[in-house]
Amino acid sequence: MDCLFCKIINREIPADIVYEDEHVLAFNDINPQAPTHMLIIPKTHIATLNDLEEADLALVGRLQYTAAKLAKEAGFAEEGYRVLMNCNEKGGQTVYHIHMHLMGGRRFTWPAG
Ligand code: AMP
Ligand code: ZN
């Protein structure tokens, strides 16, 4: 399958992998928007949030749970951090394999621009 993140999962292209288990993979974003910027992805290919099915609910929980775990390990869980998922073009999605952004190490403003 011609999917960048599936290729990272299959070790066909390199990435700075920070966490892996049976269900999810996490790696540093190549174009970080914060001192720490990781992407947490499911090991199964799901193109967008719109493609989620009920059978995937536990998997999405794992993405969120892994983000919190990595935030604790990185040391910014208490001070705060941001997680987000972009969906489709107007949402800013550029890679069509769902991923959770975990960003920390700076202050984030809300509402975002
Ligand atoms: P999004 O715009 O929400 O689809 O996020 C895609 C993210 O993937 C962006 O933050 C990119 O910087 C990141 N990205 C693209 N290619 C790679 C790569 N080869 N390794 C790590 N991160 C990547
Ligand atoms: Zn994929």
Short mmCIF file of N, CA and C and ligand atoms in Angstrom, two decimals:
data_model
loop_
_atom_site.label_atom_id
_atom_site.label_comp_id
_atom_site.label_asym_id
_atom_site.label_seq_id
_atom_site.Cartn_x
_atom_site.Cartn_y
_atom_site.Cartn_z
N MET A 1 0.85 -1.20 0.00
CA MET A 1 0.00 0.00 0.00
C MET A 1 0.88 1.25 0.00
N ASP A 2 0.46 2.22 -0.77
CA ASP A 2 1.28 3.42 -0.92
C ASP A 2 0.93 4.43 0.16
N CYS A 3 1.30 4.09 1.39
CA CYS A 3 0.99 4.96 2.53
C CYS A 3 2.28 5.19 3.31
N LEU A 4 2.63 6.45 3.48
CA LEU A 4 3.87 6.81 4.16
C LEU A 4 3.97 6.18 5.55
N PHE A 5 2.90 6.27 6.32
CA PHE A 5 2.98 5.78 7.69
C PHE A 5 2.97 4.24 7.75
N CYS A 6 2.29 3.59 6.81
CA CYS A 6 2.40 2.13 6.74
C CYS A 6 3.84 1.73 6.42
N LYS A 7 4.51 2.52 5.59
CA LYS A 7 5.91 2.22 5.27
C LYS A 7 6.80 2.40 6.49
N ILE A 8 6.49 3.37 7.33
CA ILE A 8 7.25 3.53 8.58
C ILE A 8 7.00 2.33 9.49
N ILE A 9 5.75 1.91 9.59
CA ILE A 9 5.41 0.74 10.41
C ILE A 9 6.18 -0.49 9.92
N ASN A 10 6.25 -0.65 8.60
CA ASN A 10 6.92 -1.82 8.01
C ASN A 10 8.42 -1.65 7.85
N ARG A 11 8.95 -0.54 8.38
CA ARG A 11 10.40 -0.27 8.33
C ARG A 11 10.91 -0.15 6.89
N GLU A 12 10.02 0.27 6.00
CA GLU A 12 10.45 0.49 4.61
C GLU A 12 11.07 1.87 4.46
N ILE A 13 10.68 2.81 5.30
CA ILE A 13 11.38 4.09 5.37
C ILE A 13 11.67 4.37 6.85
N PRO A 14 12.77 5.09 7.11
CA PRO A 14 13.19 5.28 8.49
C PRO A 14 12.36 6.34 9.22
N ALA A 15 12.31 6.22 10.52
CA ALA A 15 11.69 7.24 11.37
C ALA A 15 12.35 7.13 12.74
N ASP A 16 12.22 8.20 13.50
CA ASP A 16 12.79 8.24 14.84
C ASP A 16 11.73 7.70 15.82
N ILE A 17 11.68 6.38 15.90
CA ILE A 17 10.62 5.71 16.66
C ILE A 17 10.89 5.82 18.16
N VAL A 18 9.87 6.25 18.89
CA VAL A 18 10.02 6.45 20.34
C VAL A 18 9.23 5.43 21.15
N TYR A 19 8.25 4.79 20.53
CA TYR A 19 7.44 3.82 21.27
C TYR A 19 6.77 2.87 20.28
N GLU A 20 6.68 1.61 20.68
CA GLU A 20 5.98 0.64 19.85
C GLU A 20 5.40 -0.45 20.72
N ASP A 21 4.18 -0.85 20.42
CA ASP A 21 3.62 -2.06 21.02
C ASP A 21 2.84 -2.80 19.94
N GLU A 22 2.03 -3.74 20.36
CA GLU A 22 1.32 -4.58 19.39
C GLU A 22 0.37 -3.75 18.50
N HIS A 23 -0.15 -2.66 19.05
CA HIS A 23 -1.22 -1.93 18.38
C HIS A 23 -0.82 -0.58 17.81
N VAL A 24 0.14 0.09 18.45
CA VAL A 24 0.46 1.45 18.04
C VAL A 24 1.96 1.66 17.89
N LEU A 25 2.29 2.72 17.13
CA LEU A 25 3.68 3.13 16.94
C LEU A 25 3.73 4.64 17.15
N ALA A 26 4.81 5.12 17.78
CA ALA A 26 4.99 6.57 17.96
C ALA A 26 6.39 6.94 17.50
N PHE A 27 6.46 8.08 16.83
CA PHE A 27 7.77 8.56 16.32
C PHE A 27 7.77 10.08 16.31
N ASN A 28 8.96 10.64 16.28
CA ASN A 28 9.09 12.10 16.28
C ASN A 28 8.68 12.66 14.92
N ASP A 29 7.93 13.77 14.97
CA ASP A 29 7.51 14.44 13.73
C ASP A 29 8.74 15.04 13.05
N ILE A 30 8.79 14.90 11.74
CA ILE A 30 9.95 15.36 10.97
C ILE A 30 10.00 16.89 10.89
N ASN A 31 8.88 17.55 11.16
CA ASN A 31 8.79 19.01 11.09
C ASN A 31 8.13 19.52 12.37
N PRO A 32 8.88 19.44 13.50
CA PRO A 32 8.26 19.68 14.81
C PRO A 32 7.73 21.09 15.00
N GLN A 33 6.54 21.18 15.60
CA GLN A 33 5.90 22.46 15.89
C GLN A 33 6.02 22.82 17.37
N ALA A 34 6.81 22.06 18.09
CA ALA A 34 7.01 22.27 19.53
C ALA A 34 8.31 21.56 19.90
N PRO A 35 8.90 21.89 21.05
CA PRO A 35 10.15 21.21 21.45
C PRO A 35 10.01 19.68 21.41
N THR A 36 8.87 19.17 21.83
CA THR A 36 8.56 17.75 21.63
C THR A 36 7.34 17.66 20.73
N HIS A 37 7.44 16.94 19.64
CA HIS A 37 6.30 16.75 18.73
C HIS A 37 6.38 15.34 18.20
N MET A 38 5.50 14.50 18.71
CA MET A 38 5.46 13.10 18.30
C MET A 38 4.14 12.81 17.60
N LEU A 39 4.17 11.77 16.78
CA LEU A 39 2.96 11.28 16.13
C LEU A 39 2.69 9.87 16.64
N ILE A 40 1.45 9.61 17.02
CA ILE A 40 1.07 8.29 17.51
C ILE A 40 0.06 7.72 16.53
N ILE A 41 0.37 6.56 15.99
CA ILE A 41 -0.45 6.00 14.92
C ILE A 41 -0.86 4.56 15.22
N PRO A 42 -2.02 4.15 14.70
CA PRO A 42 -2.38 2.73 14.81
C PRO A 42 -1.58 1.91 13.79
N LYS A 43 -1.31 0.67 14.11
CA LYS A 43 -0.58 -0.18 13.17
C LYS A 43 -1.46 -0.68 12.03
N THR A 44 -2.76 -0.50 12.15
CA THR A 44 -3.64 -0.83 11.04
C THR A 44 -3.92 0.44 10.25
N HIS A 45 -4.08 0.30 8.95
CA HIS A 45 -4.30 1.48 8.10
C HIS A 45 -5.75 1.94 8.18
N ILE A 46 -5.94 3.15 8.70
CA ILE A 46 -7.24 3.82 8.70
C ILE A 46 -6.95 5.20 8.12
N ALA A 47 -7.60 5.56 7.03
CA ALA A 47 -7.21 6.76 6.29
C ALA A 47 -7.55 8.05 7.03
N THR A 48 -8.76 8.16 7.52
CA THR A 48 -9.18 9.41 8.19
C THR A 48 -10.06 9.06 9.38
N LEU A 49 -10.31 10.05 10.21
CA LEU A 49 -11.23 9.85 11.34
C LEU A 49 -12.60 9.41 10.85
N ASN A 50 -12.98 9.86 9.65
CA ASN A 50 -14.30 9.50 9.11
C ASN A 50 -14.42 8.02 8.80
N ASP A 51 -13.29 7.34 8.72
CA ASP A 51 -13.31 5.91 8.39
C ASP A 51 -13.33 5.01 9.62
N LEU A 52 -13.39 5.61 10.80
CA LEU A 52 -13.43 4.81 12.02
C LEU A 52 -14.72 4.02 12.10
N GLU A 53 -14.59 2.80 12.59
CA GLU A 53 -15.77 1.96 12.84
C GLU A 53 -15.80 1.62 14.32
N GLU A 54 -16.93 1.13 14.76
CA GLU A 54 -17.05 0.83 16.20
C GLU A 54 -15.96 -0.11 16.68
N ALA A 55 -15.54 -1.00 15.81
CA ALA A 55 -14.50 -1.96 16.18
C ALA A 55 -13.16 -1.27 16.46
N ASP A 56 -13.02 -0.01 16.03
CA ASP A 56 -11.76 0.72 16.21
C ASP A 56 -11.73 1.55 17.49
N LEU A 57 -12.81 1.55 18.25
CA LEU A 57 -12.89 2.47 19.39
C LEU A 57 -11.77 2.24 20.40
N ALA A 58 -11.46 1.01 20.69
CA ALA A 58 -10.40 0.74 21.66
C ALA A 58 -9.06 1.23 21.14
N LEU A 59 -8.89 1.12 19.84
CA LEU A 59 -7.63 1.56 19.22
C LEU A 59 -7.44 3.07 19.39
N VAL A 60 -8.50 3.84 19.20
CA VAL A 60 -8.40 5.29 19.39
C VAL A 60 -8.09 5.61 20.85
N GLY A 61 -8.69 4.85 21.76
CA GLY A 61 -8.35 5.01 23.17
C GLY A 61 -6.88 4.74 23.43
N ARG A 62 -6.34 3.76 22.73
CA ARG A 62 -4.91 3.46 22.87
C ARG A 62 -4.04 4.61 22.38
N LEU A 63 -4.45 5.26 21.30
CA LEU A 63 -3.68 6.42 20.82
C LEU A 63 -3.63 7.48 21.91
N GLN A 64 -4.79 7.78 22.49
CA GLN A 64 -4.87 8.81 23.52
C GLN A 64 -4.09 8.41 24.76
N TYR A 65 -4.24 7.15 25.16
CA TYR A 65 -3.57 6.65 26.36
C TYR A 65 -2.05 6.69 26.16
N THR A 66 -1.60 6.32 24.96
CA THR A 66 -0.17 6.34 24.66
C THR A 66 0.35 7.77 24.68
N ALA A 67 -0.44 8.71 24.17
CA ALA A 67 -0.03 10.12 24.20
C ALA A 67 0.21 10.57 25.64
N ALA A 68 -0.72 10.24 26.53
CA ALA A 68 -0.56 10.64 27.93
C ALA A 68 0.67 9.98 28.56
N LYS A 69 0.88 8.72 28.22
CA LYS A 69 2.05 8.01 28.75
C LYS A 69 3.35 8.65 28.27
N LEU A 70 3.40 8.99 26.99
CA LEU A 70 4.61 9.62 26.44
C LEU A 70 4.81 11.02 27.00
N ALA A 71 3.71 11.73 27.26
CA ALA A 71 3.81 13.06 27.88
C ALA A 71 4.41 12.95 29.28
N LYS A 72 3.99 11.95 30.03
CA LYS A 72 4.58 11.73 31.37
C LYS A 72 6.05 11.42 31.25
N GLU A 73 6.41 10.54 30.34
CA GLU A 73 7.82 10.17 30.16
C GLU A 73 8.66 11.37 29.74
N ALA A 74 8.07 12.24 28.90
CA ALA A 74 8.81 13.41 28.42
C ALA A 74 8.91 14.48 29.50
N GLY A 75 8.08 14.37 30.54
CA GLY A 75 8.20 15.28 31.68
C GLY A 75 7.32 16.51 31.64
N PHE A 76 6.40 16.59 30.67
CA PHE A 76 5.54 17.78 30.60
C PHE A 76 4.06 17.47 30.84
N ALA A 77 3.78 16.30 31.38
CA ALA A 77 2.38 15.93 31.60
C ALA A 77 1.70 16.89 32.57
N GLU A 78 2.40 17.25 33.64
CA GLU A 78 1.79 18.11 34.66
C GLU A 78 1.64 19.54 34.18
N GLU A 79 2.65 20.08 33.52
CA GLU A 79 2.56 21.48 33.06
C GLU A 79 1.57 21.63 31.92
N GLY A 80 1.38 20.58 31.15
CA GLY A 80 0.38 20.60 30.09
C GLY A 80 0.96 20.42 28.72
N TYR A 81 0.10 20.01 27.82
CA TYR A 81 0.54 19.69 26.46
C TYR A 81 -0.69 19.71 25.57
N ARG A 82 -0.47 19.47 24.30
CA ARG A 82 -1.59 19.47 23.35
C ARG A 82 -1.58 18.19 22.53
N VAL A 83 -2.77 17.61 22.33
CA VAL A 83 -2.94 16.52 21.38
C VAL A 83 -3.98 16.97 20.37
N LEU A 84 -3.77 16.56 19.12
CA LEU A 84 -4.79 16.88 18.13
C LEU A 84 -4.72 15.91 16.97
N MET A 85 -5.85 15.78 16.30
CA MET A 85 -5.95 14.96 15.10
C MET A 85 -6.63 15.79 14.02
N ASN A 86 -6.01 15.87 12.87
CA ASN A 86 -6.56 16.63 11.75
C ASN A 86 -7.33 15.68 10.83
N CYS A 87 -8.44 16.18 10.29
CA CYS A 87 -9.24 15.34 9.40
C CYS A 87 -9.52 16.04 8.07
N ASN A 88 -9.02 15.41 7.02
CA ASN A 88 -9.27 15.86 5.63
C ASN A 88 -8.70 17.25 5.35
N GLU A 89 -8.94 17.73 4.17
CA GLU A 89 -8.19 18.87 3.65
C GLU A 89 -8.33 20.13 4.50
N LYS A 90 -9.56 20.52 4.78
CA LYS A 90 -9.73 21.76 5.54
C LYS A 90 -9.30 21.62 6.99
N GLY A 91 -9.22 20.40 7.45
CA GLY A 91 -8.73 20.15 8.80
C GLY A 91 -7.21 20.13 8.88
N GLY A 92 -6.55 20.21 7.71
CA GLY A 92 -5.10 20.26 7.71
C GLY A 92 -4.43 18.90 7.63
N GLN A 93 -5.20 17.86 7.29
CA GLN A 93 -4.59 16.53 7.19
C GLN A 93 -3.78 16.41 5.90
N THR A 94 -2.54 15.96 6.03
CA THR A 94 -1.68 15.79 4.85
C THR A 94 -1.26 14.34 4.65
N VAL A 95 -1.29 13.54 5.70
CA VAL A 95 -0.97 12.12 5.58
C VAL A 95 -2.24 11.34 5.92
N TYR A 96 -2.66 10.50 4.98
CA TYR A 96 -3.95 9.84 5.11
C TYR A 96 -3.84 8.45 5.74
N HIS A 97 -3.31 8.48 6.95
CA HIS A 97 -3.28 7.34 7.89
C HIS A 97 -3.42 8.03 9.24
N ILE A 98 -4.50 7.77 9.94
CA ILE A 98 -4.80 8.61 11.13
C ILE A 98 -3.61 8.64 12.09
N HIS A 99 -3.46 9.79 12.69
CA HIS A 99 -2.35 10.00 13.63
C HIS A 99 -2.74 11.05 14.64
N MET A 100 -2.26 10.86 15.85
CA MET A 100 -2.46 11.83 16.91
C MET A 100 -1.16 12.60 17.10
N HIS A 101 -1.24 13.93 17.00
CA HIS A 101 -0.08 14.77 17.30
C HIS A 101 0.00 14.94 18.82
N LEU A 102 1.18 14.75 19.37
CA LEU A 102 1.44 15.07 20.78
C LEU A 102 2.53 16.13 20.79
N MET A 103 2.17 17.30 21.32
CA MET A 103 3.12 18.41 21.37
C MET A 103 3.26 18.92 22.79
N GLY A 104 4.50 19.19 23.18
CA GLY A 104 4.74 19.69 24.53
C GLY A 104 6.03 20.47 24.59
N GLY A 105 6.23 21.13 25.72
CA GLY A 105 7.47 21.87 25.92
C GLY A 105 7.35 23.34 25.62
N ARG A 106 6.16 23.78 25.26
CA ARG A 106 5.90 25.21 25.12
C ARG A 106 4.43 25.48 25.47
N ARG A 107 4.07 26.78 25.52
CA ARG A 107 2.68 27.14 25.80
C ARG A 107 1.89 27.17 24.50
N PHE A 108 0.68 26.65 24.54
CA PHE A 108 -0.21 26.70 23.38
C PHE A 108 -1.36 27.66 23.66
N THR A 109 -1.79 28.34 22.63
CA THR A 109 -2.92 29.27 22.79
C THR A 109 -4.19 28.63 22.24
N TRP A 110 -5.32 29.14 22.73
CA TRP A 110 -6.62 28.69 22.25
C TRP A 110 -7.58 29.85 22.31
N PRO A 111 -8.38 30.13 21.29
CA PRO A 111 -8.55 29.36 20.07
C PRO A 111 -7.31 29.44 19.18
N ALA A 112 -7.10 28.36 18.43
CA ALA A 112 -5.97 28.31 17.50
C ALA A 112 -6.32 29.08 16.24
N GLY A 113 -5.31 29.51 15.52
CA GLY A 113 -5.53 30.25 14.28
C GLY A 113 -5.91 29.33 13.15
P1 AMP B 1 -1.15 16.09 9.33
O1 AMP B 1 -0.88 17.39 8.63
O2 AMP B 1 -2.05 16.20 10.53
O3 AMP B 1 -1.61 15.01 8.36
O4 AMP B 1 0.23 15.63 9.94
C1 AMP B 1 1.20 14.95 9.21
C2 AMP B 1 2.48 15.11 9.95
O5 AMP B 1 3.40 14.14 9.49
C3 AMP B 1 3.15 16.48 9.75
O6 AMP B 1 3.29 17.12 11.02
C4 AMP B 1 4.50 16.13 9.11
O7 AMP B 1 5.55 16.94 9.57
C5 AMP B 1 4.67 14.68 9.54
N1 AMP B 1 5.51 13.87 8.67
C6 AMP B 1 5.45 13.78 7.32
N2 AMP B 1 6.36 12.90 6.87
C7 AMP B 1 7.00 12.40 7.96
C8 AMP B 1 8.04 11.46 8.16
N3 AMP B 1 8.62 10.80 7.13
N4 AMP B 1 8.48 11.21 9.42
C9 AMP B 1 7.92 11.87 10.45
N5 AMP B 1 6.91 12.75 10.34
C10 AMP B 1 6.46 13.03 9.11
ZN ZN B 2 -1.29 3.54 6.27
#
